[in-house]
Amino acid sequence: MRLLLHICCGPCAVYPVRVLREAGHEVRGLFFNPNIQPYQEFARRLQALEDFARHAGLPVIWHRSYDLEGWLRMVAFREAERCRLCYYLRLRQAARVARGGGFAAFTSTLLYSRYQKHELVRELGEQAAREVGVDFYYQDFREGWTAGVAESRALGLYRQAYCGCIFSERDRFAPRGGGDPEDARKGRLRGEG
Ligand code: SF4
């Protein structure tokens, strides 16, 4: 079928693109990730996907605009719910693009990462599909986690160290439960985190 694949980043696209194509689907990517902060990180991940798309001959619909204000306003005072809001924003956009472009269904590389809230991604993908009127294609791409990581490393793709937003960057590097930021800095220099 003609499938729209929302792509969060290059490394996470490697395995889903391969298995979807092997299953006979015609895959087109969609880059829409206003959650990636700061801007240089956004540009770096976009570049990594451009590199992979060129390598794989993957056509991609690019949303290159960077609506930082809109994303921050969306989660302001609802920071604890930010992942639900963030997933929904991106999946709903994927659903809209899929419907507008006449795709049979849409799916997301968020279903590949072991670090995402998998069941929540599935729930919100199905919700967006119902609301917009297009099918959500569910597959647990986590089964190919190890193979995808190895392949993305072999391709030399940039691999990020945190999910995307400034909150996830803090949670990745800041000392848990308070403490001295200097300890975090030393830990980071040692490659811990
Ligand atoms: S942690 Fe990831 S999924 Fe959650 S709000 Fe931040 S960027 Fe979005």
PDB file of C-alpha atoms and ligand atoms in Angstrom:
ATOM      1  CA  MET A   1       0.000   0.000   0.000  1.00  0.00           C
ATOM      2  CA  ARG A   2       0.990   3.655  -0.323  1.00  0.00           C
ATOM      3  CA  LEU A   3       2.194   4.522   3.159  1.00  0.00           C
ATOM      4  CA  LEU A   4       3.211   7.802   4.798  1.00  0.00           C
ATOM      5  CA  LEU A   5       5.905   7.303   7.432  1.00  0.00           C
ATOM      6  CA  HIS A   6       6.293  10.074   9.978  1.00  0.00           C
ATOM      7  CA  ILE A   7      10.029  10.154  10.735  1.00  0.00           C
ATOM      8  CA  CYS A   8      11.397  11.533  13.996  1.00  0.00           C
ATOM      9  CA  CYS A   9      15.072  11.202  12.952  1.00  0.00           C
ATOM     10  CA  GLY A  10      17.356   9.435  10.487  1.00  0.00           C
ATOM     11  CA  PRO A  11      18.574   6.537  12.662  1.00  0.00           C
ATOM     12  CA  CYS A  12      15.021   5.599  13.681  1.00  0.00           C
ATOM     13  CA  ALA A  13      13.961   5.470  10.020  1.00  0.00           C
ATOM     14  CA  VAL A  14      16.504   2.870   8.907  1.00  0.00           C
ATOM     15  CA  TYR A  15      14.759  -0.296  10.074  1.00  0.00           C
ATOM     16  CA  PRO A  16      11.101   0.711   9.453  1.00  0.00           C
ATOM     17  CA  VAL A  17      11.853   1.865   5.902  1.00  0.00           C
ATOM     18  CA  ARG A  18      13.604  -1.403   5.129  1.00  0.00           C
ATOM     19  CA  VAL A  19      10.933  -3.740   6.517  1.00  0.00           C
ATOM     20  CA  LEU A  20       8.033  -1.751   5.094  1.00  0.00           C
ATOM     21  CA  ARG A  21       9.600  -1.849   1.654  1.00  0.00           C
ATOM     22  CA  GLU A  22      10.347  -5.562   2.026  1.00  0.00           C
ATOM     23  CA  ALA A  23       6.655  -6.052   2.807  1.00  0.00           C
ATOM     24  CA  GLY A  24       5.838  -4.425  -0.538  1.00  0.00           C
ATOM     25  CA  HIS A  25       4.725  -0.992   0.625  1.00  0.00           C
ATOM     26  CA  GLU A  26       5.479   2.211  -1.243  1.00  0.00           C
ATOM     27  CA  VAL A  27       6.932   4.426   1.487  1.00  0.00           C
ATOM     28  CA  ARG A  28       7.154   8.194   1.616  1.00  0.00           C
ATOM     29  CA  GLY A  29       8.624   9.957   4.640  1.00  0.00           C
ATOM     30  CA  LEU A  30       7.337  12.988   6.500  1.00  0.00           C
ATOM     31  CA  PHE A  31       9.640  15.150   8.613  1.00  0.00           C
ATOM     32  CA  PHE A  32       7.581  17.180  11.070  1.00  0.00           C
ATOM     33  CA  ASN A  33       9.237  17.572  14.466  1.00  0.00           C
ATOM     34  CA  PRO A  34       8.872  21.030  16.040  1.00  0.00           C
ATOM     35  CA  ASN A  35       9.773  19.412  19.375  1.00  0.00           C
ATOM     36  CA  ILE A  36      13.513  19.276  18.662  1.00  0.00           C
ATOM     37  CA  GLN A  37      15.438  21.880  20.639  1.00  0.00           C
ATOM     38  CA  PRO A  38      17.593  23.864  20.400  1.00  0.00           C
ATOM     39  CA  TYR A  39      17.642  24.901  16.746  1.00  0.00           C
ATOM     40  CA  GLN A  40      21.114  23.557  15.983  1.00  0.00           C
ATOM     41  CA  GLU A  41      19.988  20.123  17.147  1.00  0.00           C
ATOM     42  CA  PHE A  42      16.906  20.394  14.913  1.00  0.00           C
ATOM     43  CA  ALA A  43      19.127  21.272  11.947  1.00  0.00           C
ATOM     44  CA  ARG A  44      21.480  18.416  12.717  1.00  0.00           C
ATOM     45  CA  ARG A  45      18.717  15.802  12.869  1.00  0.00           C
ATOM     46  CA  LEU A  46      17.153  17.166   9.713  1.00  0.00           C
ATOM     47  CA  GLN A  47      20.530  16.868   8.001  1.00  0.00           C
ATOM     48  CA  ALA A  48      20.899  13.261   9.212  1.00  0.00           C
ATOM     49  CA  LEU A  49      17.563  12.372   7.660  1.00  0.00           C
ATOM     50  CA  GLU A  50      18.543  14.116   4.421  1.00  0.00           C
ATOM     51  CA  ASP A  51      21.682  11.953   4.370  1.00  0.00           C
ATOM     52  CA  PHE A  52      19.697   8.775   4.951  1.00  0.00           C
ATOM     53  CA  ALA A  53      16.983   9.701   2.445  1.00  0.00           C
ATOM     54  CA  ARG A  54      19.616  10.266  -0.228  1.00  0.00           C
ATOM     55  CA  HIS A  55      21.271   6.960   0.588  1.00  0.00           C
ATOM     56  CA  ALA A  56      17.977   5.018   0.594  1.00  0.00           C
ATOM     57  CA  GLY A  57      16.335   6.841  -2.312  1.00  0.00           C
ATOM     58  CA  LEU A  58      13.497   7.743   0.029  1.00  0.00           C
ATOM     59  CA  PRO A  59      11.150  10.562  -0.992  1.00  0.00           C
ATOM     60  CA  VAL A  60      10.356  12.790   1.976  1.00  0.00           C
ATOM     61  CA  ILE A  61       7.861  15.583   2.611  1.00  0.00           C
ATOM     62  CA  TRP A  62       9.801  18.188   4.601  1.00  0.00           C
ATOM     63  CA  HIS A  63       8.331  20.543   7.189  1.00  0.00           C
ATOM     64  CA  ARG A  64      11.382  22.704   7.713  1.00  0.00           C
ATOM     65  CA  SER A  65       9.684  25.502   9.650  1.00  0.00           C
ATOM     66  CA  TYR A  66      10.681  25.741  13.312  1.00  0.00           C
ATOM     67  CA  ASP A  67       7.727  26.780  15.447  1.00  0.00           C
ATOM     68  CA  LEU A  68       9.514  26.916  18.791  1.00  0.00           C
ATOM     69  CA  GLU A  69       7.014  29.351  20.298  1.00  0.00           C
ATOM     70  CA  GLY A  70       4.041  27.228  19.281  1.00  0.00           C
ATOM     71  CA  TRP A  71       5.516  24.050  20.767  1.00  0.00           C
ATOM     72  CA  LEU A  72       6.488  25.735  24.048  1.00  0.00           C
ATOM     73  CA  ARG A  73       3.058  27.350  24.374  1.00  0.00           C
ATOM     74  CA  MET A  74       1.436  23.972  23.804  1.00  0.00           C
ATOM     75  CA  VAL A  75       3.184  22.400  26.795  1.00  0.00           C
ATOM     76  CA  ALA A  76       3.325  25.461  29.099  1.00  0.00           C
ATOM     77  CA  PHE A  77       1.811  24.619  32.494  1.00  0.00           C
ATOM     78  CA  ARG A  78       1.197  21.080  31.203  1.00  0.00           C
ATOM     79  CA  GLU A  79       4.802  19.912  31.253  1.00  0.00           C
ATOM     80  CA  ALA A  80       3.923  16.600  32.900  1.00  0.00           C
ATOM     81  CA  GLU A  81       1.660  15.823  29.937  1.00  0.00           C
ATOM     82  CA  ARG A  82       4.122  17.016  27.351  1.00  0.00           C
ATOM     83  CA  CYS A  83       4.788  13.673  25.626  1.00  0.00           C
ATOM     84  CA  ARG A  84       1.091  13.048  25.021  1.00  0.00           C
ATOM     85  CA  LEU A  85       0.719  16.530  23.518  1.00  0.00           C
ATOM     86  CA  CYS A  86       3.930  16.212  21.521  1.00  0.00           C
ATOM     87  CA  TYR A  87       3.077  12.802  20.039  1.00  0.00           C
ATOM     88  CA  TYR A  88      -0.442  13.890  19.219  1.00  0.00           C
ATOM     89  CA  LEU A  89       0.711  17.059  17.456  1.00  0.00           C
ATOM     90  CA  ARG A  90       3.023  15.105  15.183  1.00  0.00           C
ATOM     91  CA  LEU A  91       0.726  12.142  14.565  1.00  0.00           C
ATOM     92  CA  ARG A  92      -2.261  14.352  13.813  1.00  0.00           C
ATOM     93  CA  GLN A  93      -0.175  16.261  11.281  1.00  0.00           C
ATOM     94  CA  ALA A  94       0.906  12.964   9.723  1.00  0.00           C
ATOM     95  CA  ALA A  95      -2.746  11.886   9.525  1.00  0.00           C
ATOM     96  CA  ARG A  96      -3.703  15.144   7.831  1.00  0.00           C
ATOM     97  CA  VAL A  97      -0.881  14.924   5.293  1.00  0.00           C
ATOM     98  CA  ALA A  98      -1.750  11.271   4.614  1.00  0.00           C
ATOM     99  CA  ARG A  99      -5.387  12.063   4.019  1.00  0.00           C
ATOM    100  CA  GLY A 100      -4.643  15.128   1.907  1.00  0.00           C
ATOM    101  CA  GLY A 101      -2.086  13.215  -0.153  1.00  0.00           C
ATOM    102  CA  GLY A 102      -4.315  10.216  -0.793  1.00  0.00           C
ATOM    103  CA  PHE A 103      -2.159   7.753   1.172  1.00  0.00           C
ATOM    104  CA  ALA A 104      -3.773   4.467   2.252  1.00  0.00           C
ATOM    105  CA  ALA A 105      -2.408   4.888   5.791  1.00  0.00           C
ATOM    106  CA  PHE A 106       0.227   6.543   7.953  1.00  0.00           C
ATOM    107  CA  THR A 107       2.593   5.289  10.616  1.00  0.00           C
ATOM    108  CA  SER A 108       5.583   6.588  12.604  1.00  0.00           C
ATOM    109  CA  THR A 109       9.175   5.751  13.441  1.00  0.00           C
ATOM    110  CA  LEU A 110       8.226   6.590  17.031  1.00  0.00           C
ATOM    111  CA  LEU A 111       7.074   2.940  17.069  1.00  0.00           C
ATOM    112  CA  TYR A 112      10.705   1.893  16.546  1.00  0.00           C
ATOM    113  CA  SER A 113      12.411   3.488  19.541  1.00  0.00           C
ATOM    114  CA  ARG A 114      12.724   1.583  22.777  1.00  0.00           C
ATOM    115  CA  TYR A 115      12.863   4.941  24.536  1.00  0.00           C
ATOM    116  CA  GLN A 116       9.420   6.166  23.498  1.00  0.00           C
ATOM    117  CA  LYS A 117       6.124   5.431  25.228  1.00  0.00           C
ATOM    118  CA  HIS A 118       5.107   2.808  22.726  1.00  0.00           C
ATOM    119  CA  GLU A 119       1.515   2.154  23.796  1.00  0.00           C
ATOM    120  CA  LEU A 120       0.824   5.878  24.032  1.00  0.00           C
ATOM    121  CA  VAL A 121       2.140   6.421  20.496  1.00  0.00           C
ATOM    122  CA  ARG A 122      -0.138   3.646  19.288  1.00  0.00           C
ATOM    123  CA  GLU A 123      -3.163   5.023  21.151  1.00  0.00           C
ATOM    124  CA  LEU A 124      -2.646   8.548  19.802  1.00  0.00           C
ATOM    125  CA  GLY A 125      -1.936   7.348  16.276  1.00  0.00           C
ATOM    126  CA  GLU A 126      -5.241   5.486  16.290  1.00  0.00           C
ATOM    127  CA  GLN A 127      -7.017   8.500  17.775  1.00  0.00           C
ATOM    128  CA  ALA A 128      -5.601  10.854  15.121  1.00  0.00           C
ATOM    129  CA  ALA A 129      -6.585   8.373  12.423  1.00  0.00           C
ATOM    130  CA  ARG A 130     -10.196   8.243  13.637  1.00  0.00           C
ATOM    131  CA  GLU A 131     -10.441  12.019  13.897  1.00  0.00           C
ATOM    132  CA  VAL A 132      -8.936  12.745  10.493  1.00  0.00           C
ATOM    133  CA  GLY A 133     -10.467   9.819   8.629  1.00  0.00           C
ATOM    134  CA  VAL A 134      -7.456   7.817   7.446  1.00  0.00           C
ATOM    135  CA  ASP A 135      -5.970   4.475   8.589  1.00  0.00           C
ATOM    136  CA  PHE A 136      -3.150   4.174  11.099  1.00  0.00           C
ATOM    137  CA  TYR A 137      -0.722   1.385  10.221  1.00  0.00           C
ATOM    138  CA  TYR A 138       0.534  -0.183  13.446  1.00  0.00           C
ATOM    139  CA  GLN A 139       3.681  -2.292  13.644  1.00  0.00           C
ATOM    140  CA  ASP A 140       5.997  -2.884  16.559  1.00  0.00           C
ATOM    141  CA  PHE A 141       9.245  -1.879  14.883  1.00  0.00           C
ATOM    142  CA  ARG A 142      11.133  -2.349  18.174  1.00  0.00           C
ATOM    143  CA  GLU A 143      11.766  -5.937  17.092  1.00  0.00           C
ATOM    144  CA  GLY A 144      14.445  -4.525  14.776  1.00  0.00           C
ATOM    145  CA  TRP A 145      16.065  -2.229  17.328  1.00  0.00           C
ATOM    146  CA  THR A 146      19.491  -3.888  17.368  1.00  0.00           C
ATOM    147  CA  ALA A 147      19.667  -4.297  13.597  1.00  0.00           C
ATOM    148  CA  GLY A 148      18.572  -0.680  13.048  1.00  0.00           C
ATOM    149  CA  VAL A 149      21.179   0.695  15.444  1.00  0.00           C
ATOM    150  CA  ALA A 150      23.938  -1.329  13.779  1.00  0.00           C
ATOM    151  CA  GLU A 151      22.843  -0.230  10.312  1.00  0.00           C
ATOM    152  CA  SER A 152      22.614   3.452  11.247  1.00  0.00           C
ATOM    153  CA  ARG A 153      26.095   3.293  12.811  1.00  0.00           C
ATOM    154  CA  ALA A 154      27.501   1.665   9.705  1.00  0.00           C
ATOM    155  CA  LEU A 155      26.019   4.511   7.642  1.00  0.00           C
ATOM    156  CA  GLY A 156      27.646   7.052   9.973  1.00  0.00           C
ATOM    157  CA  LEU A 157      24.333   8.779  10.736  1.00  0.00           C
ATOM    158  CA  TYR A 158      24.264  11.305  13.547  1.00  0.00           C
ATOM    159  CA  ARG A 159      22.712   9.663  16.630  1.00  0.00           C
ATOM    160  CA  GLN A 160      21.237  12.039  19.192  1.00  0.00           C
ATOM    161  CA  ALA A 161      21.624  11.646  22.949  1.00  0.00           C
ATOM    162  CA  TYR A 162      18.142  12.763  24.029  1.00  0.00           C
ATOM    163  CA  CYS A 163      14.557  12.618  22.795  1.00  0.00           C
ATOM    164  CA  GLY A 164      14.212  16.170  21.508  1.00  0.00           C
ATOM    165  CA  CYS A 165      12.788  18.856  23.792  1.00  0.00           C
ATOM    166  CA  ILE A 166      14.752  20.871  26.324  1.00  0.00           C
ATOM    167  CA  PHE A 167      13.076  18.916  29.135  1.00  0.00           C
ATOM    168  CA  SER A 168      14.377  15.630  27.783  1.00  0.00           C
ATOM    169  CA  GLU A 169      17.833  17.168  27.351  1.00  0.00           C
ATOM    170  CA  ARG A 170      17.803  18.199  31.014  1.00  0.00           C
ATOM    171  CA  ASP A 171      16.546  14.801  32.160  1.00  0.00           C
ATOM    172  CA  ARG A 172      19.289  13.093  30.173  1.00  0.00           C
ATOM    173  CA  PHE A 173      22.145  15.117  31.617  1.00  0.00           C
ATOM    174  CA  ALA A 174      21.083  16.763  34.872  1.00  0.00           C
ATOM    175  CA  PRO A 175      21.792  15.066  38.191  1.00  0.00           C
ATOM    176  CA  ARG A 176      18.730  13.196  39.439  1.00  0.00           C
ATOM    177  CA  GLY A 177      17.002  14.568  42.530  1.00  0.00           C
ATOM    178  CA  GLY A 178      19.101  17.719  42.699  1.00  0.00           C
ATOM    179  CA  GLY A 179      22.827  17.814  43.206  1.00  0.00           C
ATOM    180  CA  ASP A 180      25.761  19.624  41.791  1.00  0.00           C
ATOM    181  CA  PRO A 181      25.610  20.421  38.052  1.00  0.00           C
ATOM    182  CA  GLU A 182      29.388  20.117  38.093  1.00  0.00           C
ATOM    183  CA  ASP A 183      28.986  16.381  38.792  1.00  0.00           C
ATOM    184  CA  ALA A 184      26.783  16.093  35.719  1.00  0.00           C
ATOM    185  CA  ARG A 185      29.391  17.916  33.652  1.00  0.00           C
ATOM    186  CA  LYS A 186      32.128  15.574  34.819  1.00  0.00           C
ATOM    187  CA  GLY A 187      29.900  12.557  34.201  1.00  0.00           C
ATOM    188  CA  ARG A 188      29.166  13.767  30.691  1.00  0.00           C
ATOM    189  CA  LEU A 189      32.850  14.200  29.975  1.00  0.00           C
ATOM    190  CA  ARG A 190      33.313  10.608  31.128  1.00  0.00           C
ATOM    191  CA  GLY A 191      30.574   9.549  28.744  1.00  0.00           C
ATOM    192  CA  GLU A 192      28.030   8.752  31.442  1.00  0.00           C
ATOM    193  CA  GLY A 193      24.510  10.005  31.560  1.00  0.00           C
TER     194      GLY A 193
HETATM  195  S1  SF4 B   1      10.437  13.896  25.771  1.00  0.00           S
HETATM  196 FE1  SF4 B   1      10.282  13.587  23.527  1.00  0.00          FE
HETATM  197  S2  SF4 B   1       8.154  12.944  23.143  1.00  0.00           S
HETATM  198 FE2  SF4 B   1       8.247  13.866  25.203  1.00  0.00          FE
HETATM  199  S3  SF4 B   1       7.749  16.025  24.879  1.00  0.00           S
HETATM  200 FE3  SF4 B   1       9.956  15.881  24.804  1.00  0.00          FE
HETATM  201  S4  SF4 B   1      10.457  15.623  22.626  1.00  0.00           S
HETATM  202 FE4  SF4 B   1       8.269  15.192  22.860  1.00  0.00          FE
END
